[in-house]
PDB file of C-alpha atoms in Angstrom:
ATOM      1  CA  MET D   1     -12.954  11.380 -17.668  1.00  0.00           C
ATOM      2  CA  ARG D   2     -11.176   9.018 -20.034  1.00  0.00           C
ATOM      3  CA  ILE D   3     -12.115   5.348 -20.189  1.00  0.00           C
ATOM      4  CA  GLY D   4      -9.690   2.453 -20.576  1.00  0.00           C
ATOM      5  CA  ILE D   5     -10.414  -1.270 -20.404  1.00  0.00           C
ATOM      6  CA  GLY D   6      -8.600  -3.967 -18.470  1.00  0.00           C
ATOM      7  CA  VAL D   7      -7.492  -7.063 -20.364  1.00  0.00           C
ATOM      8  CA  GLY D   8      -6.637 -10.571 -19.239  1.00  0.00           C
ATOM      9  CA  ASP D   9      -5.439 -11.195 -15.704  1.00  0.00           C
ATOM     10  CA  ILE D  10      -6.642  -7.811 -14.470  1.00  0.00           C
ATOM     11  CA  ALA D  11     -10.177  -9.155 -14.899  1.00  0.00           C
ATOM     12  CA  GLY D  12      -9.425 -12.091 -12.632  1.00  0.00           C
ATOM     13  CA  ARG D  13      -9.290 -14.670 -15.418  1.00  0.00           C
ATOM     14  CA  GLY D  14      -5.985 -16.004 -16.637  1.00  0.00           C
ATOM     15  CA  SER D  15      -5.576 -16.200 -20.398  1.00  0.00           C
ATOM     16  CA  SER D  16      -2.742 -16.984 -22.775  1.00  0.00           C
ATOM     17  CA  PRO D  17      -0.565 -14.223 -24.214  1.00  0.00           C
ATOM     18  CA  GLU D  18      -1.986 -14.954 -27.672  1.00  0.00           C
ATOM     19  CA  SER D  19      -5.525 -14.575 -26.346  1.00  0.00           C
ATOM     20  CA  GLN D  20      -4.720 -11.287 -24.655  1.00  0.00           C
ATOM     21  CA  ILE D  21      -3.124  -9.894 -27.810  1.00  0.00           C
ATOM     22  CA  ALA D  22      -6.248 -10.922 -29.731  1.00  0.00           C
ATOM     23  CA  GLN D  23      -8.393  -9.180 -27.126  1.00  0.00           C
ATOM     24  CA  ILE D  24      -6.388  -5.991 -27.512  1.00  0.00           C
ATOM     25  CA  ARG D  25      -6.730  -6.118 -31.310  1.00  0.00           C
ATOM     26  CA  ALA D  26     -10.496  -6.572 -30.945  1.00  0.00           C
ATOM     27  CA  LEU D  27     -10.726  -3.607 -28.606  1.00  0.00           C
ATOM     28  CA  ALA D  28      -8.709  -1.446 -30.986  1.00  0.00           C
ATOM     29  CA  GLU D  29     -11.040  -2.399 -33.840  1.00  0.00           C
ATOM     30  CA  GLN D  30     -13.968  -1.175 -31.749  1.00  0.00           C
ATOM     31  CA  GLY D  31     -12.244   2.148 -31.228  1.00  0.00           C
ATOM     32  CA  VAL D  32     -11.180   1.673 -27.604  1.00  0.00           C
ATOM     33  CA  ARG D  33      -8.276   4.033 -27.040  1.00  0.00           C
ATOM     34  CA  GLN D  34      -6.599   2.652 -23.936  1.00  0.00           C
ATOM     35  CA  VAL D  35      -6.082  -0.799 -22.424  1.00  0.00           C
ATOM     36  CA  TRP D  36      -4.558  -1.846 -19.120  1.00  0.00           C
ATOM     37  CA  LEU D  37      -2.729  -5.065 -18.297  1.00  0.00           C
ATOM     38  CA  ALA D  38      -1.919  -6.468 -14.880  1.00  0.00           C
ATOM     39  CA  GLN D  39       1.320  -8.099 -13.786  1.00  0.00           C
ATOM     40  CA  ILE D  40       0.110 -10.790 -11.425  1.00  0.00           C
ATOM     41  CA  PHE D  41       1.198 -14.437 -11.677  1.00  0.00           C
ATOM     42  CA  GLY D  42       0.962 -14.949 -15.423  1.00  0.00           C
ATOM     43  CA  ALA D  43       2.270 -13.473 -18.655  1.00  0.00           C
ATOM     44  CA  ASP D  44       4.596 -10.473 -18.579  1.00  0.00           C
ATOM     45  CA  ALA D  45       2.552  -7.322 -19.188  1.00  0.00           C
ATOM     46  CA  LEU D  46       5.299  -5.162 -20.694  1.00  0.00           C
ATOM     47  CA  THR D  47       6.322  -7.868 -23.138  1.00  0.00           C
ATOM     48  CA  MET D  48       2.729  -8.182 -24.316  1.00  0.00           C
ATOM     49  CA  ILE D  49       2.444  -4.409 -24.667  1.00  0.00           C
ATOM     50  CA  ALA D  50       5.540  -4.351 -26.869  1.00  0.00           C
ATOM     51  CA  VAL D  51       3.993  -7.004 -29.134  1.00  0.00           C
ATOM     52  CA  ALA D  52       0.484  -5.562 -29.098  1.00  0.00           C
ATOM     53  CA  GLY D  53       1.796  -2.075 -29.768  1.00  0.00           C
ATOM     54  CA  ALA D  54       3.260  -3.203 -33.066  1.00  0.00           C
ATOM     55  CA  GLN D  55      -0.142  -4.558 -34.121  1.00  0.00           C
ATOM     56  CA  THR D  56      -2.380  -1.765 -32.814  1.00  0.00           C
ATOM     57  CA  PRO D  57      -0.920   1.650 -33.641  1.00  0.00           C
ATOM     58  CA  GLY D  58      -3.947   3.637 -32.444  1.00  0.00           C
ATOM     59  CA  ILE D  59      -4.179   2.526 -28.832  1.00  0.00           C
ATOM     60  CA  GLU D  60      -2.482   3.500 -25.571  1.00  0.00           C
ATOM     61  CA  PHE D  61      -1.294   1.033 -22.945  1.00  0.00           C
ATOM     62  CA  GLY D  62      -0.901   0.937 -19.201  1.00  0.00           C
ATOM     63  CA  THR D  63       0.275  -1.512 -16.568  1.00  0.00           C
ATOM     64  CA  ALA D  64      -1.878  -1.850 -13.473  1.00  0.00           C
ATOM     65  CA  VAL D  65       0.464  -2.673 -11.966  1.00  0.00           C
ATOM     66  CA  VAL D  66       4.010  -4.053 -12.099  1.00  0.00           C
ATOM     67  CA  PRO D  67       5.131  -5.119  -8.585  1.00  0.00           C
ATOM     68  CA  THR D  68       8.350  -3.374  -7.635  1.00  0.00           C
ATOM     69  CA  TYR D  69       9.937  -5.810  -5.183  1.00  0.00           C
ATOM     70  CA  PRO D  70      10.796  -8.590  -7.685  1.00  0.00           C
ATOM     71  CA  ARG D  71      12.257  -6.160 -10.270  1.00  0.00           C
ATOM     72  CA  HIS D  72      15.300  -4.001  -9.723  1.00  0.00           C
ATOM     73  CA  PRO D  73      14.502  -0.450 -10.908  1.00  0.00           C
ATOM     74  CA  THR D  74      17.280  -0.541 -13.513  1.00  0.00           C
ATOM     75  CA  ALA D  75      15.708  -3.650 -15.071  1.00  0.00           C
ATOM     76  CA  LEU D  76      12.215  -2.177 -15.027  1.00  0.00           C
ATOM     77  CA  ALA D  77      13.412   1.159 -16.400  1.00  0.00           C
ATOM     78  CA  ALA D  78      15.226  -0.550 -19.283  1.00  0.00           C
ATOM     79  CA  GLN D  79      12.148  -2.605 -20.111  1.00  0.00           C
ATOM     80  CA  ALA D  80       9.810   0.400 -19.949  1.00  0.00           C
ATOM     81  CA  MET D  81      12.114   2.542 -22.082  1.00  0.00           C
ATOM     82  CA  THR D  82      12.330  -0.246 -24.662  1.00  0.00           C
ATOM     83  CA  VAL D  83       8.531  -0.487 -24.782  1.00  0.00           C
ATOM     84  CA  GLN D  84       8.320   3.289 -25.206  1.00  0.00           C
ATOM     85  CA  ALA D  85      10.732   3.183 -28.139  1.00  0.00           C
ATOM     86  CA  LEU D  86       8.880   0.305 -29.799  1.00  0.00           C
ATOM     87  CA  THR D  87       5.370   1.718 -29.326  1.00  0.00           C
ATOM     88  CA  GLY D  88       5.995   5.361 -30.101  1.00  0.00           C
ATOM     89  CA  SER D  89       5.671   6.490 -26.470  1.00  0.00           C
ATOM     90  CA  ARG D  90       2.259   4.987 -25.708  1.00  0.00           C
ATOM     91  CA  LEU D  91       3.043   3.483 -22.304  1.00  0.00           C
ATOM     92  CA  THR D  92       1.826   4.453 -18.859  1.00  0.00           C
ATOM     93  CA  LEU D  93       3.924   2.589 -16.313  1.00  0.00           C
ATOM     94  CA  GLY D  94       1.881   1.692 -13.262  1.00  0.00           C
ATOM     95  CA  VAL D  95       3.925   0.259 -10.387  1.00  0.00           C
ATOM     96  CA  GLY D  96       3.158  -0.792  -6.849  1.00  0.00           C
ATOM     97  CA  PRO D  97       4.602  -2.585  -3.826  1.00  0.00           C
ATOM     98  CA  SER D  98       1.990  -5.371  -3.964  1.00  0.00           C
ATOM     99  CA  HIS D  99       1.038  -6.989  -0.646  1.00  0.00           C
ATOM    100  CA  ARG D 100       2.903  -8.510   2.287  1.00  0.00           C
ATOM    101  CA  GLU D 101       1.198 -11.845   1.611  1.00  0.00           C
ATOM    102  CA  VAL D 102       2.644 -11.868  -1.909  1.00  0.00           C
ATOM    103  CA  VAL D 103       6.064 -10.338  -1.316  1.00  0.00           C
ATOM    104  CA  GLU D 104       6.973 -12.344   1.771  1.00  0.00           C
ATOM    105  CA  ASP D 105       4.989 -15.563   1.472  1.00  0.00           C
ATOM    106  CA  MET D 106       5.365 -16.061  -2.296  1.00  0.00           C
ATOM    107  CA  PHE D 107       8.503 -14.136  -3.302  1.00  0.00           C
ATOM    108  CA  GLY D 108      10.409 -14.672  -0.067  1.00  0.00           C
ATOM    109  CA  LEU D 109      11.412 -10.999   0.141  1.00  0.00           C
ATOM    110  CA  ASP D 110      11.346  -8.502   2.997  1.00  0.00           C
ATOM    111  CA  TYR D 111       8.245  -6.284   3.176  1.00  0.00           C
ATOM    112  CA  THR D 112       8.951  -4.559   6.476  1.00  0.00           C
ATOM    113  CA  ARG D 113       9.351  -1.014   5.096  1.00  0.00           C
ATOM    114  CA  PRO D 114       7.221  -0.660   1.945  1.00  0.00           C
ATOM    115  CA  ALA D 115       7.041   3.146   2.081  1.00  0.00           C
ATOM    116  CA  ARG D 116      10.832   3.491   2.356  1.00  0.00           C
ATOM    117  CA  HIS D 117      11.237   0.945  -0.424  1.00  0.00           C
ATOM    118  CA  MET D 118       8.805   2.833  -2.666  1.00  0.00           C
ATOM    119  CA  ARG D 119      10.395   6.235  -2.033  1.00  0.00           C
ATOM    120  CA  GLU D 120      13.850   4.978  -2.964  1.00  0.00           C
ATOM    121  CA  TYR D 121      12.510   2.915  -5.846  1.00  0.00           C
ATOM    122  CA  LEU D 122      10.649   5.873  -7.397  1.00  0.00           C
ATOM    123  CA  THR D 123      13.696   8.113  -6.966  1.00  0.00           C
ATOM    124  CA  VAL D 124      15.867   5.667  -8.882  1.00  0.00           C
ATOM    125  CA  LEU D 125      13.235   4.738 -11.459  1.00  0.00           C
ATOM    126  CA  GLY D 126      12.306   8.336 -12.236  1.00  0.00           C
ATOM    127  CA  GLY D 127      15.899   9.385 -12.732  1.00  0.00           C
ATOM    128  CA  LEU D 128      16.693   6.457 -14.997  1.00  0.00           C
ATOM    129  CA  LEU D 129      13.580   7.030 -17.123  1.00  0.00           C
ATOM    130  CA  ARG D 130      14.612  10.665 -17.608  1.00  0.00           C
ATOM    131  CA  GLY D 131      18.046   9.558 -18.783  1.00  0.00           C
ATOM    132  CA  ASP D 132      19.834  10.951 -15.722  1.00  0.00           C
ATOM    133  CA  ARG D 133      22.807   9.361 -14.046  1.00  0.00           C
ATOM    134  CA  VAL D 134      21.414   8.034 -10.803  1.00  0.00           C
ATOM    135  CA  ASP D 135      23.641   7.775  -7.750  1.00  0.00           C
ATOM    136  CA  VAL D 136      21.523   6.695  -4.794  1.00  0.00           C
ATOM    137  CA  THR D 137      22.641   4.996  -1.605  1.00  0.00           C
ATOM    138  CA  GLY D 138      19.599   4.240   0.476  1.00  0.00           C
ATOM    139  CA  GLU D 139      18.401   1.751   3.031  1.00  0.00           C
ATOM    140  CA  THR D 140      16.776  -0.542   0.464  1.00  0.00           C
ATOM    141  CA  LEU D 141      18.644   0.316  -2.764  1.00  0.00           C
ATOM    142  CA  ARG D 142      22.129   1.278  -3.844  1.00  0.00           C
ATOM    143  CA  VAL D 143      22.328   2.290  -7.494  1.00  0.00           C
ATOM    144  CA  ASN D 144      24.925   4.083  -9.597  1.00  0.00           C
ATOM    145  CA  ALA D 145      23.762   3.800 -13.186  1.00  0.00           C
ATOM    146  CA  ARG D 146      22.504   5.502 -16.309  1.00  0.00           C
ATOM    147  CA  LEU D 147      20.421   4.040 -19.130  1.00  0.00           C
ATOM    148  CA  THR D 148      20.201   5.078 -22.763  1.00  0.00           C
ATOM    149  CA  VAL D 149      17.554   3.704 -25.142  1.00  0.00           C
ATOM    150  CA  PRO D 150      17.488   5.646 -28.428  1.00  0.00           C
ATOM    151  CA  GLY D 151      13.985   6.572 -29.516  1.00  0.00           C
ATOM    152  CA  SER D 152      12.565   6.379 -26.009  1.00  0.00           C
ATOM    153  CA  SER D 153      10.899   9.078 -23.936  1.00  0.00           C
ATOM    154  CA  PRO D 154       9.987   8.955 -20.233  1.00  0.00           C
ATOM    155  CA  PRO D 155       6.616   7.255 -19.702  1.00  0.00           C
ATOM    156  CA  SER D 156       4.073   8.557 -17.261  1.00  0.00           C
ATOM    157  CA  VAL D 157       4.553   6.736 -13.949  1.00  0.00           C
ATOM    158  CA  LEU D 158       1.622   5.951 -11.653  1.00  0.00           C
ATOM    159  CA  VAL D 159       1.750   4.365  -8.213  1.00  0.00           C
ATOM    160  CA  ALA D 160      -0.759   1.940  -6.767  1.00  0.00           C
ATOM    161  CA  ALA D 161      -1.433   3.995  -3.654  1.00  0.00           C
ATOM    162  CA  LEU D 162      -4.167   3.466  -1.091  1.00  0.00           C
ATOM    163  CA  GLY D 163      -3.033   4.853   2.271  1.00  0.00           C
ATOM    164  CA  PRO D 164      -1.919   8.440   2.911  1.00  0.00           C
ATOM    165  CA  VAL D 165       1.818   7.716   2.983  1.00  0.00           C
ATOM    166  CA  MET D 166       1.817   6.048  -0.432  1.00  0.00           C
ATOM    167  CA  LEU D 167      -0.504   8.710  -1.842  1.00  0.00           C
ATOM    168  CA  ARG D 168       1.880  11.445  -0.760  1.00  0.00           C
ATOM    169  CA  LEU D 169       4.758   9.575  -2.408  1.00  0.00           C
ATOM    170  CA  ALA D 170       2.722   9.244  -5.602  1.00  0.00           C
ATOM    171  CA  GLY D 171       2.004  12.966  -5.570  1.00  0.00           C
ATOM    172  CA  ARG D 172       5.595  13.987  -4.937  1.00  0.00           C
ATOM    173  CA  LEU D 173       7.541  11.464  -7.007  1.00  0.00           C
ATOM    174  CA  ALA D 174       5.181  10.216  -9.729  1.00  0.00           C
ATOM    175  CA  ASP D 175       2.463  11.418 -12.084  1.00  0.00           C
ATOM    176  CA  GLY D 176      -0.473  10.136 -10.068  1.00  0.00           C
ATOM    177  CA  THR D 177      -2.090   6.978  -8.825  1.00  0.00           C
ATOM    178  CA  VAL D 178      -3.918   3.922 -10.104  1.00  0.00           C
ATOM    179  CA  THR D 179      -6.350   2.413  -7.623  1.00  0.00           C
ATOM    180  CA  TRP D 180      -8.321  -0.812  -7.479  1.00  0.00           C
ATOM    181  CA  MET D 181     -11.388  -1.523  -5.365  1.00  0.00           C
ATOM    182  CA  THR D 182     -11.543   2.033  -4.053  1.00  0.00           C
ATOM    183  CA  GLY D 183     -15.028   3.548  -4.056  1.00  0.00           C
ATOM    184  CA  PRO D 184     -16.161   7.042  -5.093  1.00  0.00           C
ATOM    185  CA  GLU D 185     -16.623   8.377  -1.557  1.00  0.00           C
ATOM    186  CA  THR D 186     -13.133   7.269  -0.569  1.00  0.00           C
ATOM    187  CA  LEU D 187     -11.695   8.691  -3.775  1.00  0.00           C
ATOM    188  CA  ALA D 188     -13.392  12.043  -3.197  1.00  0.00           C
ATOM    189  CA  GLY D 189     -12.698  12.349   0.516  1.00  0.00           C
ATOM    190  CA  HIS D 190      -9.334  10.636   0.861  1.00  0.00           C
ATOM    191  CA  THR D 191      -7.447   9.637  -2.289  1.00  0.00           C
ATOM    192  CA  VAL D 192      -7.783  12.745  -4.446  1.00  0.00           C
ATOM    193  CA  PRO D 193      -7.259  15.406  -1.740  1.00  0.00           C
ATOM    194  CA  VAL D 194      -4.109  13.779  -0.340  1.00  0.00           C
ATOM    195  CA  LEU D 195      -2.663  13.162  -3.800  1.00  0.00           C
ATOM    196  CA  VAL D 196      -3.445  16.619  -5.159  1.00  0.00           C
ATOM    197  CA  GLN D 197      -2.032  18.382  -2.103  1.00  0.00           C
ATOM    198  CA  ALA D 198       1.215  16.385  -2.269  1.00  0.00           C
ATOM    199  CA  ALA D 199       1.659  17.136  -5.964  1.00  0.00           C
ATOM    200  CA  ALA D 200       1.004  20.834  -5.403  1.00  0.00           C
ATOM    201  CA  GLU D 201       3.488  21.023  -2.531  1.00  0.00           C
ATOM    202  CA  ALA D 202       6.109  19.378  -4.760  1.00  0.00           C
ATOM    203  CA  GLY D 203       5.408  21.816  -7.602  1.00  0.00           C
ATOM    204  CA  ARG D 204       4.208  19.038  -9.882  1.00  0.00           C
ATOM    205  CA  PRO D 205       1.311  19.212 -12.366  1.00  0.00           C
ATOM    206  CA  ALA D 206      -2.168  18.080 -11.390  1.00  0.00           C
ATOM    207  CA  PRO D 207      -1.908  14.304 -10.921  1.00  0.00           C
ATOM    208  CA  ARG D 208      -3.657  11.584 -12.866  1.00  0.00           C
ATOM    209  CA  VAL D 209      -6.193   9.599 -10.867  1.00  0.00           C
ATOM    210  CA  VAL D 210      -6.937   6.232 -12.474  1.00  0.00           C
ATOM    211  CA  ALA D 211      -9.667   4.278 -10.691  1.00  0.00           C
ATOM    212  CA  GLY D 212     -10.244   0.611 -11.467  1.00  0.00           C
ATOM    213  CA  LEU D 213     -13.561  -1.105 -10.739  1.00  0.00           C
ATOM    214  CA  PRO D 214     -15.568  -4.018 -12.135  1.00  0.00           C
ATOM    215  CA  ILE D 215     -18.422  -3.054 -14.458  1.00  0.00           C
ATOM    216  CA  CYS D 216     -21.312  -4.964 -16.028  1.00  0.00           C
ATOM    217  CA  LEU D 217     -24.142  -3.827 -18.285  1.00  0.00           C
ATOM    218  CA  THR D 218     -27.077  -5.988 -17.220  1.00  0.00           C
ATOM    219  CA  ALA D 219     -30.818  -6.115 -16.674  1.00  0.00           C
ATOM    220  CA  ASP D 220     -30.242  -8.139 -13.479  1.00  0.00           C
ATOM    221  CA  PRO D 221     -27.999  -6.136 -11.123  1.00  0.00           C
ATOM    222  CA  ALA D 222     -28.530  -8.528  -8.211  1.00  0.00           C
ATOM    223  CA  ALA D 223     -27.226 -11.487 -10.193  1.00  0.00           C
ATOM    224  CA  ALA D 224     -24.276  -9.419 -11.419  1.00  0.00           C
ATOM    225  CA  ARG D 225     -23.328  -8.475  -7.868  1.00  0.00           C
ATOM    226  CA  GLU D 226     -23.522 -12.135  -6.830  1.00  0.00           C
ATOM    227  CA  ARG D 227     -21.114 -12.973  -9.656  1.00  0.00           C
ATOM    228  CA  ALA D 228     -18.835 -10.091  -8.655  1.00  0.00           C
ATOM    229  CA  ALA D 229     -18.798 -11.329  -5.066  1.00  0.00           C
ATOM    230  CA  ARG D 230     -17.490 -14.703  -6.262  1.00  0.00           C
ATOM    231  CA  GLN D 231     -15.126 -13.513  -8.974  1.00  0.00           C
ATOM    232  CA  PHE D 232     -13.440 -10.755  -6.978  1.00  0.00           C
ATOM    233  CA  ALA D 233     -13.673 -12.297  -3.495  1.00  0.00           C
ATOM    234  CA  MET D 234      -9.903 -12.329  -2.936  1.00  0.00           C
ATOM    235  CA  TYR D 235      -9.762  -8.536  -2.989  1.00  0.00           C
ATOM    236  CA  GLY D 236     -11.992  -8.391   0.044  1.00  0.00           C
ATOM    237  CA  GLN D 237      -9.484 -10.512   1.955  1.00  0.00           C
ATOM    238  CA  LEU D 238      -6.217  -8.661   1.303  1.00  0.00           C
ATOM    239  CA  PRO D 239      -5.675  -6.145   4.134  1.00  0.00           C
ATOM    240  CA  ASN D 240      -4.802  -3.179   1.904  1.00  0.00           C
ATOM    241  CA  TYR D 241      -8.005  -3.487  -0.123  1.00  0.00           C
ATOM    242  CA  ARG D 242     -10.026  -4.407   2.944  1.00  0.00           C
ATOM    243  CA  ALA D 243      -9.062  -1.070   4.489  1.00  0.00           C
ATOM    244  CA  MET D 244     -10.427   0.785   1.457  1.00  0.00           C
ATOM    245  CA  LEU D 245     -13.633  -1.256   1.476  1.00  0.00           C
ATOM    246  CA  ASP D 246     -14.114  -0.504   5.157  1.00  0.00           C
ATOM    247  CA  ARG D 247     -13.495   3.198   4.560  1.00  0.00           C
ATOM    248  CA  GLU D 248     -16.200   3.129   1.886  1.00  0.00           C
ATOM    249  CA  GLY D 249     -18.583   1.206   4.146  1.00  0.00           C
ATOM    250  CA  ALA D 250     -18.670  -1.688   1.691  1.00  0.00           C
ATOM    251  CA  ASP D 251     -19.120  -5.300   2.746  1.00  0.00           C
ATOM    252  CA  GLY D 252     -17.087  -6.547  -0.199  1.00  0.00           C
ATOM    253  CA  PRO D 253     -15.971  -5.923  -3.791  1.00  0.00           C
ATOM    254  CA  ALA D 254     -19.470  -6.574  -5.136  1.00  0.00           C
ATOM    255  CA  ASP D 255     -20.683  -3.382  -3.449  1.00  0.00           C
ATOM    256  CA  LEU D 256     -18.245  -1.318  -5.502  1.00  0.00           C
ATOM    257  CA  ALA D 257     -19.021  -2.929  -8.868  1.00  0.00           C
ATOM    258  CA  VAL D 258     -20.703  -0.609 -11.351  1.00  0.00           C
ATOM    259  CA  VAL D 259     -23.703  -2.641 -12.513  1.00  0.00           C
ATOM    260  CA  GLY D 260     -27.110  -2.134 -14.095  1.00  0.00           C
ATOM    261  CA  ASP D 261     -28.623  -0.722 -17.258  1.00  0.00           C
ATOM    262  CA  GLU D 262     -27.054   2.069 -19.288  1.00  0.00           C
ATOM    263  CA  ALA D 263     -28.529   4.773 -17.055  1.00  0.00           C
ATOM    264  CA  ALA D 264     -27.079   3.108 -13.961  1.00  0.00           C
ATOM    265  CA  LEU D 265     -23.665   2.780 -15.575  1.00  0.00           C
ATOM    266  CA  VAL D 266     -23.697   6.415 -16.682  1.00  0.00           C
ATOM    267  CA  ALA D 267     -24.594   7.452 -13.138  1.00  0.00           C
ATOM    268  CA  GLY D 268     -21.739   5.338 -11.762  1.00  0.00           C
ATOM    269  CA  LEU D 269     -19.239   6.885 -14.155  1.00  0.00           C
ATOM    270  CA  ASP D 270     -20.507  10.362 -13.308  1.00  0.00           C
ATOM    271  CA  ARG D 271     -19.936   9.678  -9.606  1.00  0.00           C
ATOM    272  CA  LEU D 272     -16.337   8.734 -10.304  1.00  0.00           C
ATOM    273  CA  ALA D 273     -15.764  11.841 -12.404  1.00  0.00           C
ATOM    274  CA  ALA D 274     -17.293  14.012  -9.676  1.00  0.00           C
ATOM    275  CA  ALA D 275     -14.921  12.401  -7.159  1.00  0.00           C
ATOM    276  CA  GLY D 276     -11.934  13.683  -9.144  1.00  0.00           C
ATOM    277  CA  VAL D 277     -11.120  10.588 -11.157  1.00  0.00           C
ATOM    278  CA  THR D 278      -9.404  11.517 -14.424  1.00  0.00           C
ATOM    279  CA  GLU D 279      -9.452   8.013 -15.958  1.00  0.00           C
ATOM    280  CA  PHE D 280     -11.680   5.013 -15.372  1.00  0.00           C
ATOM    281  CA  LEU D 281     -10.034   1.597 -15.629  1.00  0.00           C
ATOM    282  CA  ALA D 282     -13.029  -0.535 -16.526  1.00  0.00           C
ATOM    283  CA  VAL D 283     -12.913  -4.266 -15.826  1.00  0.00           C
ATOM    284  CA  PRO D 284     -15.902  -5.810 -17.649  1.00  0.00           C
ATOM    285  CA  PHE D 285     -17.281  -8.977 -16.087  1.00  0.00           C
ATOM    286  CA  GLY D 286     -20.332 -11.206 -16.393  1.00  0.00           C
ATOM    287  CA  THR D 287     -21.460 -13.625 -19.071  1.00  0.00           C
ATOM    288  CA  ARG D 288     -19.815 -13.520 -22.478  1.00  0.00           C
ATOM    289  CA  GLU D 289     -22.783 -11.597 -23.819  1.00  0.00           C
ATOM    290  CA  GLN D 290     -22.720  -9.140 -20.926  1.00  0.00           C
ATOM    291  CA  ILE D 291     -18.984  -8.566 -21.336  1.00  0.00           C
ATOM    292  CA  ALA D 292     -19.449  -7.854 -25.042  1.00  0.00           C
ATOM    293  CA  GLU D 293     -22.339  -5.455 -24.369  1.00  0.00           C
ATOM    294  CA  THR D 294     -20.428  -3.723 -21.594  1.00  0.00           C
ATOM    295  CA  ILE D 295     -17.442  -3.214 -23.866  1.00  0.00           C
ATOM    296  CA  GLY D 296     -19.712  -1.842 -26.572  1.00  0.00           C
ATOM    297  CA  PHE D 297     -21.151   0.639 -24.076  1.00  0.00           C
ATOM    298  CA  LEU D 298     -17.685   1.683 -22.899  1.00  0.00           C
ATOM    299  CA  ALA D 299     -16.337   1.982 -26.441  1.00  0.00           C
ATOM    300  CA  ALA D 300     -19.192   4.296 -27.350  1.00  0.00           C
ATOM    301  CA  ARG D 301     -18.635   6.381 -24.208  1.00  0.00           C
ATOM    302  CA  SER D 302     -14.920   6.674 -24.949  1.00  0.00           C
ATOM    303  CA  GLY D 303     -15.470   7.733 -28.540  1.00  0.00           C
ATOM    304  CA  GLY D 304     -15.140   4.307 -30.138  1.00  0.00           C
ATOM    305  CA  ARG D 305     -17.619   2.250 -32.128  1.00  0.00           C
ATOM    306  CA  ALA D 306     -20.307   0.354 -30.291  1.00  0.00           C
ATOM    307  CA  GLY D 307     -20.651  -2.396 -32.849  1.00  0.00           C
ATOM    308  CA  GLY D 308     -18.349  -4.995 -34.316  1.00  0.00           C
ATOM    309  CA  GLN D 309     -17.768  -7.234 -31.321  1.00  0.00           C
ATOM    310  CA  SER D 310     -15.490 -10.190 -31.928  1.00  0.00           C
ATOM    311  CA  ASP D 311     -16.474 -13.776 -31.248  1.00  0.00           C
ATOM    312  CA  GLU D 312     -14.366 -13.729 -28.070  1.00  0.00           C
ATOM    313  CA  PRO D 313     -15.131 -10.611 -26.014  1.00  0.00           C
ATOM    314  CA  PRO D 314     -12.020  -8.838 -24.768  1.00  0.00           C
ATOM    315  CA  GLY D 315     -11.474  -9.582 -21.108  1.00  0.00           C
ATOM    316  CA  GLY D 316     -13.285 -12.919 -21.445  1.00  0.00           C
TER     317      GLY D 316
END
């Protein structure tokens, strides 16, 4: 199981673009091989990846995730292809429909048929990324276009999928899924089987399963879980995540956080790997010292160097 680290807004703490680029450079210096950036209500993730990619040639990037509703697939495809050309094909493009509360209440868009939207969106996006001429007339999209970006190659596309309908779409029309606040039992008994079966039925390769969870190396797990309960409280309130927490039998996000000493963290990672997770999206949290120590642990586990932390821990 590969290990990547979430930077900036994905950790629940807004930070400036300059700070996030500095965090990525620090992670690369430690030998971390993959970082993930969210597209929430702050800086544009793909723009930062284009800039960071020029400064950190040895690291891979992913978005977790870019909401689809506010971006027409031709615009997102052009941006992703440009990032691929500028970074030497180091992008994983994670996309997702977001949540009704965001799409309708904040963006003022219609969220009545998210599965239909995602099926048509992935059809258009996938074709454009492959360089095909796309001619689609659907219920949510009508596109007749082709894009050409010299030096680009199609990025791997992952879908933020939680329920069975979205998981089947991810298996049939994308390269896998990226989850957040989904526990190991749910991953093993629900997420992975549905996704793998859909990919097999579509004749696609074995899908990527990227699982994102908070993580903290600490001698005081109880205090870390209390912090996680405060920092990640909003994810226990959004219906889509709440459904996954309920499926896991978790009271809230703190129950899914991977916390404790090194042995406890290793055991937590092993549980995820046994569940069928191919990549762990680690979101370090805690005090500045704990974040730095957690990143050192993860860097060592992913083949990087455990030492050499910067003054400002990445993700802090």
